[in-house]
Short mmCIF file of C-alpha atoms and ligand atoms in Angstrom, two decimals:
data_model
loop_
_atom_site.label_atom_id
_atom_site.label_comp_id
_atom_site.label_asym_id
_atom_site.label_seq_id
_atom_site.Cartn_x
_atom_site.Cartn_y
_atom_site.Cartn_z
CA MET Z 1 0.00 0.00 0.00
CA THR Z 2 1.37 3.42 -0.92
CA LEU Z 3 0.96 7.01 0.19
CA SER Z 4 -1.63 8.35 -2.23
CA SER Z 5 -3.53 6.20 -4.69
CA PRO Z 6 -3.89 7.43 -8.27
CA PRO Z 7 -7.39 8.42 -9.48
CA ILE Z 8 -9.51 5.74 -11.19
CA VAL Z 9 -11.71 7.01 -14.03
CA LEU Z 10 -14.14 5.39 -16.46
CA PRO Z 11 -12.98 5.59 -20.10
CA THR Z 12 -15.29 8.42 -21.20
CA PRO Z 13 -14.22 10.47 -24.23
CA GLU Z 14 -13.03 13.22 -21.86
CA ALA Z 15 -11.00 10.76 -19.79
CA MET Z 16 -9.41 9.32 -22.93
CA GLU Z 17 -8.45 12.82 -24.08
CA ARG Z 18 -6.97 13.52 -20.71
CA ALA Z 19 -5.04 10.24 -20.79
CA VAL Z 20 -3.54 11.12 -24.18
CA ARG Z 21 -2.58 14.60 -22.95
CA LEU Z 22 -0.90 13.09 -19.90
CA LEU Z 23 1.01 10.54 -22.01
CA LYS Z 24 2.12 13.25 -24.43
CA GLY Z 25 3.30 15.31 -21.45
CA GLY Z 26 5.49 12.45 -20.21
CA ASP Z 27 3.18 11.22 -17.43
CA LEU Z 28 2.21 7.65 -16.59
CA VAL Z 29 -1.29 6.31 -17.31
CA ALA Z 30 -2.48 2.83 -16.30
CA PHE Z 31 -4.88 1.20 -18.75
CA PRO Z 32 -6.69 -2.13 -19.16
CA THR Z 33 -5.60 -4.73 -21.68
CA GLU Z 34 -7.23 -8.13 -22.26
CA THR Z 35 -4.38 -9.79 -20.29
CA VAL Z 36 -3.57 -7.54 -17.29
CA TYR Z 37 -3.48 -3.78 -16.65
CA GLY Z 38 -0.50 -1.94 -18.13
CA LEU Z 39 1.44 1.02 -16.75
CA GLY Z 40 1.82 3.18 -19.85
CA ALA Z 41 4.28 5.85 -20.93
CA ASP Z 42 5.08 7.45 -24.30
CA ALA Z 43 7.49 4.88 -25.79
CA GLY Z 44 9.16 7.68 -27.76
CA ASN Z 45 10.03 9.64 -24.59
CA GLU Z 46 12.99 8.11 -22.74
CA ARG Z 47 12.42 10.15 -19.61
CA ALA Z 48 8.79 8.99 -19.44
CA VAL Z 49 9.82 5.35 -19.95
CA ARG Z 50 12.39 5.66 -17.17
CA ALA Z 51 9.63 6.97 -14.89
CA ILE Z 52 7.88 3.57 -15.29
CA PHE Z 53 10.85 1.85 -13.72
CA ALA Z 54 10.90 4.26 -10.79
CA ALA Z 55 7.13 3.84 -10.22
CA LYS Z 56 7.37 0.04 -10.33
CA GLY Z 57 10.60 -0.24 -8.39
CA ARG Z 58 11.95 -2.31 -11.26
CA PRO Z 59 15.62 -2.58 -12.34
CA ALA Z 60 16.31 -0.28 -15.30
CA ASP Z 61 17.86 -2.96 -17.50
CA HIS Z 62 14.60 -4.85 -17.93
CA PRO Z 63 12.88 -4.26 -21.28
CA VAL Z 64 9.26 -3.11 -21.62
CA ILE Z 65 6.72 -4.02 -24.29
CA VAL Z 66 5.70 -1.33 -26.79
CA HIS Z 67 1.93 -1.40 -27.35
CA LEU Z 68 0.72 -0.42 -30.80
CA ALA Z 69 -2.68 0.56 -32.24
CA ASP Z 70 -2.23 -1.86 -35.14
CA ALA Z 71 0.25 -4.22 -36.73
CA SER Z 72 1.42 -1.67 -39.29
CA GLY Z 73 3.13 0.21 -36.45
CA ALA Z 74 5.57 -2.70 -35.98
CA ALA Z 75 7.51 -1.64 -39.07
CA SER Z 76 8.79 1.50 -37.37
CA TRP Z 77 9.92 -0.25 -34.15
CA ALA Z 78 11.45 -3.43 -35.61
CA ARG Z 79 14.07 -3.43 -38.37
CA GLU Z 80 12.79 -6.72 -39.69
CA MET Z 81 9.75 -8.91 -39.38
CA PRO Z 82 10.63 -12.55 -40.10
CA GLU Z 83 8.04 -14.60 -41.98
CA GLY Z 84 7.04 -16.55 -38.83
CA ALA Z 85 6.52 -13.34 -36.87
CA ARG Z 86 4.38 -11.95 -39.67
CA ARG Z 87 2.24 -15.09 -39.59
CA LEU Z 88 1.79 -14.92 -35.82
CA ALA Z 89 0.92 -11.22 -36.02
CA ASP Z 90 -1.68 -11.92 -38.73
CA ALA Z 91 -3.18 -14.74 -36.69
CA PHE Z 92 -3.15 -13.26 -33.18
CA TRP Z 93 -3.01 -9.44 -33.32
CA PRO Z 94 -4.85 -7.74 -31.83
CA GLY Z 95 -4.47 -10.17 -28.94
CA PRO Z 96 -2.38 -11.59 -26.09
CA LEU Z 97 0.82 -12.12 -28.07
CA THR Z 98 4.11 -10.21 -27.76
CA LEU Z 99 6.72 -10.50 -30.51
CA VAL Z 100 10.37 -9.82 -29.67
CA LEU Z 101 12.05 -8.61 -32.87
CA PRO Z 102 15.30 -6.91 -33.88
CA ARG Z 103 14.95 -3.29 -32.78
CA SER Z 104 14.94 -0.27 -35.07
CA PRO Z 105 16.72 2.99 -34.13
CA ARG Z 106 13.37 4.28 -32.86
CA ALA Z 107 13.52 1.88 -29.89
CA SER Z 108 15.60 3.54 -27.15
CA ASP Z 109 17.70 1.69 -24.59
CA ALA Z 110 15.11 2.67 -21.98
CA VAL Z 111 12.55 0.57 -23.87
CA THR Z 112 14.79 -2.37 -24.78
CA GLY Z 113 16.82 -2.55 -21.59
CA GLY Z 114 19.88 -2.08 -23.79
CA GLN Z 115 19.21 -5.24 -25.83
CA ASP Z 116 19.20 -5.44 -29.60
CA SER Z 117 15.53 -6.48 -29.61
CA VAL Z 118 12.20 -4.83 -28.89
CA GLY Z 119 8.97 -6.41 -27.62
CA LEU Z 120 5.82 -5.39 -29.55
CA ARG Z 121 2.15 -6.10 -28.93
CA VAL Z 122 -1.17 -4.97 -30.37
CA PRO Z 123 -3.64 -5.46 -27.49
CA ALA Z 124 -7.29 -6.35 -28.14
CA HIS Z 125 -9.02 -4.61 -25.23
CA PRO Z 126 -11.31 -1.89 -26.64
CA VAL Z 127 -10.11 0.73 -24.12
CA ALA Z 128 -6.46 -0.04 -24.92
CA ARG Z 129 -7.20 0.15 -28.63
CA ASP Z 130 -9.06 3.46 -28.29
CA LEU Z 131 -6.24 4.90 -26.20
CA LEU Z 132 -3.55 3.74 -28.64
CA ARG Z 133 -5.46 5.07 -31.64
CA ALA Z 134 -6.07 8.44 -29.97
CA PHE Z 135 -2.40 8.56 -28.95
CA ALA Z 136 -1.38 7.87 -32.56
CA ARG Z 137 -3.70 10.64 -33.82
CA ALA Z 138 -1.96 12.99 -31.38
CA GLY Z 139 1.38 12.11 -32.99
CA GLY Z 140 2.50 9.33 -30.64
CA SER Z 141 3.77 6.07 -32.05
CA GLY Z 142 3.53 3.53 -29.23
CA VAL Z 143 2.90 3.15 -25.51
CA ALA Z 144 5.53 1.35 -23.45
CA ALA Z 145 3.86 -0.62 -20.68
CA PRO Z 146 4.79 -3.33 -18.23
CA SER Z 147 2.12 -4.80 -15.99
CA ALA Z 148 0.94 -2.10 -13.56
CA ASN Z 149 2.14 -3.74 -10.35
CA ARG Z 150 5.11 -3.14 -8.09
CA PHE Z 151 8.09 -5.18 -9.25
CA GLY Z 152 7.81 -8.86 -8.29
CA ARG Z 153 4.20 -8.60 -7.14
CA ILE Z 154 1.00 -10.11 -8.50
CA SER Z 155 -0.10 -8.55 -11.80
CA PRO Z 156 -3.28 -6.43 -11.63
CA THR Z 157 -6.46 -7.54 -13.39
CA THR Z 158 -8.71 -4.72 -12.15
CA ALA Z 159 -8.29 -0.94 -11.80
CA ARG Z 160 -8.61 -1.36 -8.03
CA HIS Z 161 -5.60 -3.74 -7.98
CA VAL Z 162 -3.56 -1.04 -9.74
CA ALA Z 163 -4.62 1.63 -7.25
CA ASP Z 164 -3.80 -0.68 -4.32
CA ASP Z 165 -0.28 -1.25 -5.67
CA MET Z 166 0.86 2.00 -7.24
CA GLY Z 167 1.43 5.39 -5.67
CA GLY Z 168 1.20 9.01 -6.74
CA ASP Z 169 3.66 8.50 -9.61
CA VAL Z 170 0.74 7.28 -11.73
CA ALA Z 171 -1.33 10.21 -13.03
CA LEU Z 172 -4.47 8.28 -14.00
CA ILE Z 173 -5.97 4.78 -14.07
CA LEU Z 174 -8.47 4.03 -16.84
CA ASP Z 175 -11.04 1.54 -15.56
CA GLY Z 176 -12.03 -1.03 -18.18
CA GLY Z 177 -13.35 -3.65 -15.78
CA ALA Z 178 -11.79 -7.05 -15.07
CA CYS Z 179 -9.32 -8.31 -17.69
CA ASP Z 180 -10.64 -11.14 -19.89
CA VAL Z 181 -7.57 -13.35 -20.14
CA GLY Z 182 -6.21 -12.64 -16.67
CA ILE Z 183 -2.58 -13.70 -17.23
CA GLU Z 184 0.08 -11.98 -19.34
CA SER Z 185 0.68 -12.31 -23.05
CA THR Z 186 2.60 -15.14 -24.66
CA ILE Z 187 6.07 -13.86 -25.65
CA VAL Z 188 7.77 -15.23 -28.77
CA ALA Z 189 11.23 -14.04 -29.83
CA PHE Z 190 12.62 -14.37 -33.34
CA ASP Z 191 16.33 -14.72 -34.02
CA ALA Z 192 18.49 -16.33 -36.70
CA ARG Z 193 17.30 -19.80 -35.61
CA GLY Z 194 13.61 -18.93 -35.76
CA ALA Z 195 10.89 -18.72 -33.11
CA MET Z 196 11.53 -19.18 -29.41
CA LEU Z 197 8.93 -19.17 -26.61
CA LEU Z 198 10.09 -16.76 -23.86
CA ARG Z 199 6.94 -16.82 -21.75
CA PRO Z 200 3.80 -18.99 -22.05
CA GLY Z 201 0.64 -16.91 -21.80
CA GLY Z 202 -2.70 -16.01 -23.30
CA ILE Z 203 -2.02 -17.84 -26.58
CA ALA Z 204 -1.37 -21.57 -26.08
CA ALA Z 205 1.83 -23.10 -27.50
CA ALA Z 206 -0.30 -25.47 -29.62
CA GLU Z 207 -1.88 -22.47 -31.34
CA LEU Z 208 1.55 -21.03 -32.11
CA ALA Z 209 2.65 -24.39 -33.54
CA ARG Z 210 -0.45 -24.57 -35.72
CA VAL Z 211 0.38 -21.21 -37.32
CA LEU Z 212 4.17 -21.68 -37.47
CA GLY Z 213 4.02 -25.28 -38.70
CA ALA Z 214 6.26 -26.36 -35.80
CA ALA Z 215 6.42 -25.68 -32.07
CA PRO Z 216 8.68 -22.74 -31.16
CA ARG Z 217 11.80 -23.83 -29.31
CA ILE Z 218 11.89 -23.19 -25.57
CA ALA Z 219 14.14 -20.39 -24.29
CA PRO Z 220 17.37 -21.75 -22.78
CA ALA Z 221 18.77 -20.32 -19.55
CA GLY Z 222 20.55 -17.07 -20.42
CA ALA Z 223 18.06 -16.17 -23.15
CA PRO Z 224 17.17 -12.49 -23.53
CA ARG Z 225 16.23 -11.06 -20.21
CA ALA Z 226 12.60 -11.09 -19.28
CA SER Z 227 11.72 -9.93 -15.79
CA GLY Z 228 8.56 -12.02 -15.91
CA THR Z 229 10.85 -15.02 -16.20
CA LEU Z 230 12.56 -14.45 -12.86
CA ALA Z 231 11.69 -17.48 -10.80
CA SER Z 232 10.11 -15.54 -7.95
CA HIS Z 233 7.95 -13.25 -10.08
CA TYR Z 234 4.17 -12.93 -9.53
CA ALA Z 235 4.47 -13.90 -5.88
CA PRO Z 236 1.94 -13.18 -3.15
CA ARG Z 237 3.39 -11.83 0.11
CA THR Z 238 2.20 -14.88 2.01
CA ALA Z 239 4.44 -17.94 1.65
CA SER Z 240 2.77 -20.18 -0.93
CA ARG Z 241 3.03 -23.89 -1.68
CA LEU Z 242 1.82 -26.12 -4.48
CA VAL Z 243 0.29 -29.33 -3.16
CA ASP Z 244 -1.77 -32.19 -4.58
CA ALA Z 245 -5.29 -32.86 -3.29
CA GLY Z 246 -4.14 -35.61 -0.89
CA GLU Z 247 -1.45 -33.49 0.73
CA LEU Z 248 -3.89 -30.58 0.94
CA ALA Z 249 -6.43 -32.69 2.85
CA GLY Z 250 -3.71 -33.90 5.24
CA LEU Z 251 -2.43 -30.40 6.02
CA ILE Z 252 -5.93 -29.00 6.60
CA ALA Z 253 -6.83 -31.91 8.85
CA HIS Z 254 -3.72 -31.22 10.92
CA ASP Z 255 -4.03 -27.43 11.34
CA ALA Z 256 -6.72 -25.62 9.35
CA ALA Z 257 -6.05 -22.22 10.97
CA GLU Z 258 -2.60 -21.98 9.35
CA TYR Z 259 -3.82 -21.95 5.79
CA ALA Z 260 -5.60 -20.12 3.00
CA VAL Z 261 -6.40 -22.40 0.07
CA LEU Z 262 -6.78 -22.11 -3.69
CA ALA Z 263 -8.54 -25.40 -4.37
CA ARG Z 264 -9.54 -26.89 -7.69
CA THR Z 265 -11.03 -30.34 -7.13
CA ALA Z 266 -10.84 -30.51 -3.33
CA VAL Z 267 -14.03 -29.80 -1.38
CA ARG Z 268 -13.84 -27.44 1.59
CA PRO Z 269 -13.84 -29.28 4.91
CA ALA Z 270 -15.99 -27.61 7.58
CA ARG Z 271 -12.93 -26.96 9.76
CA ILE Z 272 -11.56 -24.29 7.39
CA GLU Z 273 -13.33 -20.93 7.23
CA GLY Z 274 -15.06 -19.95 3.99
CA SER Z 275 -12.96 -16.79 3.62
CA ARG Z 276 -9.81 -18.94 3.57
CA TRP Z 277 -10.95 -21.25 0.81
CA ILE Z 278 -11.43 -20.38 -2.85
CA ALA Z 279 -12.70 -23.04 -5.24
CA ALA Z 280 -11.05 -22.13 -8.55
CA PRO Z 281 -12.69 -22.88 -11.90
CA GLY Z 282 -12.00 -26.31 -13.35
CA ASP Z 283 -11.00 -25.24 -16.85
CA PRO Z 284 -7.71 -23.48 -17.62
CA VAL Z 285 -9.19 -20.41 -19.35
CA ARG Z 286 -11.49 -19.51 -16.47
CA TYR Z 287 -8.84 -20.52 -13.95
CA ALA Z 288 -6.41 -18.04 -15.55
CA HIS Z 289 -9.09 -15.35 -15.69
CA ASP Z 290 -9.56 -15.50 -11.90
CA LEU Z 291 -6.02 -16.45 -10.84
CA TYR Z 292 -4.46 -13.13 -9.83
CA ALA Z 293 -7.63 -11.83 -8.14
CA ASN Z 294 -7.84 -15.13 -6.24
CA LEU Z 295 -4.20 -14.90 -5.14
CA ARG Z 296 -4.74 -11.31 -3.99
CA SER Z 297 -7.83 -12.32 -1.96
CA LEU Z 298 -5.98 -15.20 -0.30
CA ASP Z 299 -2.96 -12.97 0.35
CA ALA Z 300 -5.24 -10.48 2.15
CA VAL Z 301 -6.31 -13.18 4.65
CA ARG Z 302 -2.76 -13.05 6.09
CA ALA Z 303 -2.65 -16.77 6.75
CA ALA Z 304 0.72 -18.35 7.55
CA THR Z 305 0.71 -20.18 4.22
CA ILE Z 306 -1.30 -20.24 1.00
CA LEU Z 307 -1.83 -23.78 -0.30
CA ILE Z 308 -2.45 -24.03 -4.03
CA GLU Z 309 -3.86 -27.29 -5.34
CA ALA Z 310 -1.77 -28.46 -8.30
CA VAL Z 311 -3.30 -28.22 -11.79
CA PRO Z 312 -3.22 -30.89 -14.53
CA ASP Z 313 0.06 -31.64 -16.26
CA ASP Z 314 -1.47 -30.97 -19.63
CA PRO Z 315 -0.53 -28.46 -22.38
CA ALA Z 316 -3.75 -26.47 -21.95
CA TRP Z 317 -2.57 -25.59 -18.42
CA GLN Z 318 1.00 -24.60 -19.38
CA ALA Z 319 0.70 -20.85 -18.77
CA VAL Z 320 -1.18 -21.37 -15.49
CA ARG Z 321 1.43 -23.91 -14.30
CA ASP Z 322 4.16 -21.41 -15.16
CA ARG Z 323 2.52 -18.67 -13.03
CA LEU Z 324 1.83 -21.05 -10.13
CA ALA Z 325 5.43 -22.25 -10.15
CA ARG Z 326 6.64 -18.65 -9.91
CA ALA Z 327 4.07 -17.72 -7.24
CA THR Z 328 5.26 -20.58 -5.03
CA HIS Z 329 8.99 -20.22 -5.58
CA GLY Z 330 11.38 -19.37 -2.74
CA ASP Z 331 10.77 -17.96 0.70
CA ASP Z 332 9.68 -14.51 1.85
CA ASP Z 333 13.08 -12.91 1.43
CA ASP Z 334 13.51 -14.21 -2.05
CA ARG Z 335 11.05 -11.87 -3.74
CA ASP Z 336 12.00 -8.96 -5.94
O1 TXA W 1 0.25 -9.14 -21.23
C1 TXA W 1 1.27 -8.48 -21.15
O2 TXA W 1 2.30 -8.75 -21.79
C2 TXA W 1 1.26 -7.26 -20.21
C3 TXA W 1 0.29 -6.21 -20.79
C4 TXA W 1 0.30 -4.94 -19.99
O3 TXA W 1 0.61 -5.99 -22.13
N1 TXA W 1 2.56 -6.72 -20.08
C5 TXA W 1 3.52 -7.33 -19.37
O4 TXA W 1 4.66 -6.56 -19.27
O5 TXA W 1 3.39 -8.42 -18.87
P1 TXA W 1 5.83 -6.92 -18.25
O6 TXA W 1 6.84 -5.86 -18.44
O7 TXA W 1 5.28 -7.10 -16.91
O8 TXA W 1 6.37 -8.23 -18.85
C6 TXA W 1 6.84 -8.20 -20.17
C7 TXA W 1 7.95 -9.17 -20.34
C8 TXA W 1 9.07 -8.88 -19.40
O9 TXA W 1 9.45 -10.11 -18.82
C9 TXA W 1 10.13 -8.31 -20.31
O10 TXA W 1 11.41 -8.54 -19.82
C10 TXA W 1 9.83 -9.03 -21.60
O11 TXA W 1 8.45 -9.00 -21.66
N2 TXA W 1 10.37 -8.32 -22.75
C11 TXA W 1 10.01 -7.13 -23.25
N3 TXA W 1 10.82 -6.77 -24.26
C12 TXA W 1 11.72 -7.77 -24.40
C13 TXA W 1 12.85 -7.99 -25.23
N4 TXA W 1 13.23 -7.09 -26.12
N5 TXA W 1 13.53 -9.13 -25.07
C14 TXA W 1 13.18 -10.04 -24.15
N6 TXA W 1 12.14 -9.88 -23.32
C15 TXA W 1 11.42 -8.77 -23.43
MG1 MG W 2 4.87 -7.97 -15.11
#
C-alpha cells in the first residue's frame, strides 16, 4: 500500500483525451488490456519510460513491451519482421501475443533494456485500442507498458488492484473492468534460428505451432532477459506452496487455521473458514481469468501459508502452471 492512490476514471471520451494529454506530457497512465493492466508511458520519450521503472521499483535494464494501435506500427519499431513473426501477427493481433524482434533505431535503450531487440504487442481490449489510436492521432507512435504492479508482485487484473499497488507517480488509471484473459501475453522471440517461446501466456503453444508449422523452441537459460521469467515473479506476500489434493487434505486436517487455500477439485472441509478457501474454476481459461484476483484475496487473509492445489500436467494448463510455479517459488526474502 502506498501514500496516495492514483485516481480511477471510467474511459469516457473526456477521460481518454486527458489520458492522451498526460502521455504526451510524459506522465504515466495505467490502462486495461485483455491480459492484465498496463502502466503506460510514451514509448518515444525516454524520460517517461524511465519513470515507469521508478514507479514500479523495477531494475532499469529490464525491457518493456511497446503497445501499438495496429500491426502496421511494428515496421517503425522493428528493423525486420521474419516470416514466422508476420504469420503470428496476422493470426493473433490484436491479442495476447508479444513478438520480440530486432529493434529499429526508434527503440531507445530505456525501452529495450539495452538489448538489440524490442517487444511489440497490439492489445485487443477496446479501451487499450481506443487509447492507442487516440495517442497515434496525437502524434505518438507507441505506448511502453509493463504490468501495472510493483516489481515482483501479483499482476493487476482490475483498476482497483492497480490503485492498491501503485502510488502518486501514476497520473491516472483508466477503468475497463476485469481483464478477460487474466494472465500476461505469450512472448515469442525471433532470431536467426527462428521462433523461441520466452513466456507462455494467453495464446497456447499449440496455437503457435499450428500457425508456425512447428512448435517454437523453448528459451534456454541465459536467453534475452525477461523480468517475468525471474523465478520468484508474480508472488503473493504470504508464503505459498503447491500441493496435490491428498497433501492438501492432510495439512488442513492437521491445522486448518494456518492456511488459506486455492482449491480446484478438493471440497472445503468444515474446519476451514469460507474466507480462507477459494474453489477455482476447473477449466484453464477460467482458472487463468480469476487467478491473480484469487491470489490477492488469499494474500489479504494473512494466513501463515497459502496452499495451491496443483493443476493438470497438460498443455492447456502450461501458462497457469508457469505462473503457479513462480508464485510458489522461494521464501519470503527471495522476492523482488
Ligand atoms: O500481457 C502483457 O504482456 C502485459 C500487458 C500490460 O501488455 N505486459 C507485461 O509486461 O506483462 P511486463 O513488463 O510485466 O512483462 C513483459 C515481459 C518482461 O518479462 C520483459 O522482460 C519481456 O516481456 N520483454 C520485453 N521486451 C523484451 C525484449 N526485447 N527481449 C526479451 N524480453 C522482453
Ligand atoms: Mg509484469
